[in-house]
Amino acid sequence: MAVQLFSVEALNRLESSLVSRGSPPKVVGRSKGFCNSISRVSCKSISRVFCNSISMDRGVRAAENPKEKKLWGGRFQDRVTDAVERFSESVSFDKKLYRQDINGSRAHASMLAEQGLMSASDKDSILHGLDEIERQIEGGEFVWRADREDVHMNIEAALTDLIGEPAKKLHTARSRNDQVVTDVRLWCRDAIDRIVSCIRQLQVALIKLAIKNEGLIVPGYTHLQRAQPVLLQHLLLSYVEQLERDSGRLVDCKDRLNFSPLGACALAGTGLPINRFMTSDALGFRAPLRNSIDAVSDRDFLLELLSSNSITAIHLSRLGEEWVLWASEEFGFLTPSDSVSTGSSIMPQKKNPDPMELVRGKSARVIGDLTTLLVLCKGLPQAYNRDLQEDKEPLFDSVETIIGMLEVSAEFAENVTFNRERIQRSLPAGHLDATTLADYLVKKGIPFRTSHDIVGRAVAMCVSKNCQLSELPLDQLTSISPVFDESVYEFLGFENSVKKFCSYGSTGPDCVADQLSFWCKQLNIGR
């Protein structure tokens, strides 16, 4: 006697479903004899189960022939063409939302049961079925089907196959319009947490790099021309400050997106007695969105997130540009370790800072993702439009790209060495102490504009004599202005110049020490 692998009830449900879909009977191998050994179970049911079991794979499976009837297909006489189906499917990318979709369905089912729109036993069946589907997905056993269009229909159809009639109650007082934007808001919430964590890691790497290079003075640049001497720590902390604003923008974005669209349905809400506050609380939202049309059509939170990512990408690109320049032979200010460098396929001497070049390059992708979404949304009428299916690929790409950029930037920061001797040799060039000399004259009572002119003439004298300001004899300085005296040499030279900075937030050693202490405390970094 054949061993019964499926309950009669389950197979009857499968049979009813298959009959409603117009599937012709199929007999494969010995399935007919096996079917006859179980009462009230047709060959068609077992054959279909057998056929499906041998055709599954772990990717997105193409639609079978004949096609499964759509869950929304009640009024339709003709099935969509293969070309339309291929063009319309989104499961190939939105399956990334499976966990959020399942969690949303759990909350929705529990609310429906609480409101008397579903029995407790149906709710339990749905919850157990969703647990099993989640287990299958995470175990790589779930079959994603392109003919089921998207992540939502794949999960709902699989739930119906698994538990039967109770699954058909799950979509009560819910549309894919509010379902998808609920999933996306939940996904973005988690994504923001990941990005903020990566920002913190890069901040920590930069601060540790600053601690390692205490007292190192480097040329500061404006217009890519030498300007004033600054402590390297001061420069590195400037990026930490930018990253902190990046983090703050994301936290603000998360706060604004953390409202629930679930229960807004297609656009108008529902006449059924649902409790949107219950599902909002269950999913960790602050509250339901007030307006059902706004709830399903709003994508401002995505524009804000991708805009925040773009600003972060620009900051990382600027850091990458600076470090690529500094690693060049012309600068020679830093050397990346072999572990974060690449070579040339033709030039054996090359050692390239490729990770930071890619950071610079990938910023274009993140900015492009934002541009895609801006153009996507610019001409849409209220409320939901199918165009919004196209919001997910730029969203996913932006998040994954910015996380990769942050991670590799932190890795690079942990594996670079600043070349003190090369930097020290380069510092005298450029008259970096000229502004400090102007400050000296201001302290002597000379108006700044006059001081600026006097120092300009002193610099011109240095250029003609090919020397530094600190190398000009006092008599030559007094020939330009009688205000100069011996104390002027306490202001000249890059080391003296740096020590004279004292304004809040400046590059003076005490000011930088305060900044560094603040960030070590802020990020819990021991020294």
PDB file of C-alpha atoms in Angstrom, residues 5 100 107 138 166 178 183 212-213 241 243 288 292 314 357 389 419 453:
ATOM      1  CA  LEU A   5       2.418  11.919   2.132  1.00  0.00           C
ATOM      2  CA  GLN A 100       8.677  43.037   5.742  1.00  0.00           C
ATOM      3  CA  ALA A 107       0.061  42.272  11.980  1.00  0.00           C
ATOM      4  CA  GLU A 138      15.388  31.787   4.342  1.00  0.00           C
ATOM      5  CA  PRO A 166      -8.192  30.815   5.383  1.00  0.00           C
ATOM      6  CA  ASP A 178      -0.921  50.120   0.876  1.00  0.00           C
ATOM      7  CA  ASP A 183       6.816  47.011   3.167  1.00  0.00           C
ATOM      8  CA  LYS A 212      47.739  58.041  15.596  1.00  0.00           C
ATOM      9  CA  ASN A 213      48.944  61.222  13.872  1.00  0.00           C
ATOM     10  CA  GLU A 241      31.664  66.471  11.175  1.00  0.00           C
ATOM     11  CA  LEU A 243      29.447  62.391   8.384  1.00  0.00           C
ATOM     12  CA  PRO A 288      -1.140  55.579  10.932  1.00  0.00           C
ATOM     13  CA  SER A 292      -5.424  57.430   2.792  1.00  0.00           C
ATOM     14  CA  ILE A 314      29.515  63.355  -2.275  1.00  0.00           C
ATOM     15  CA  GLU A 357      38.802  55.764  -6.831  1.00  0.00           C
ATOM     16  CA  GLN A 389       6.893  49.871  -9.066  1.00  0.00           C
ATOM     17  CA  ASN A 419      54.483  60.054   5.295  1.00  0.00           C
ATOM     18  CA  ASP A 453      49.004  94.811   1.651  1.00  0.00           C
TER      19      ASP A 453
END
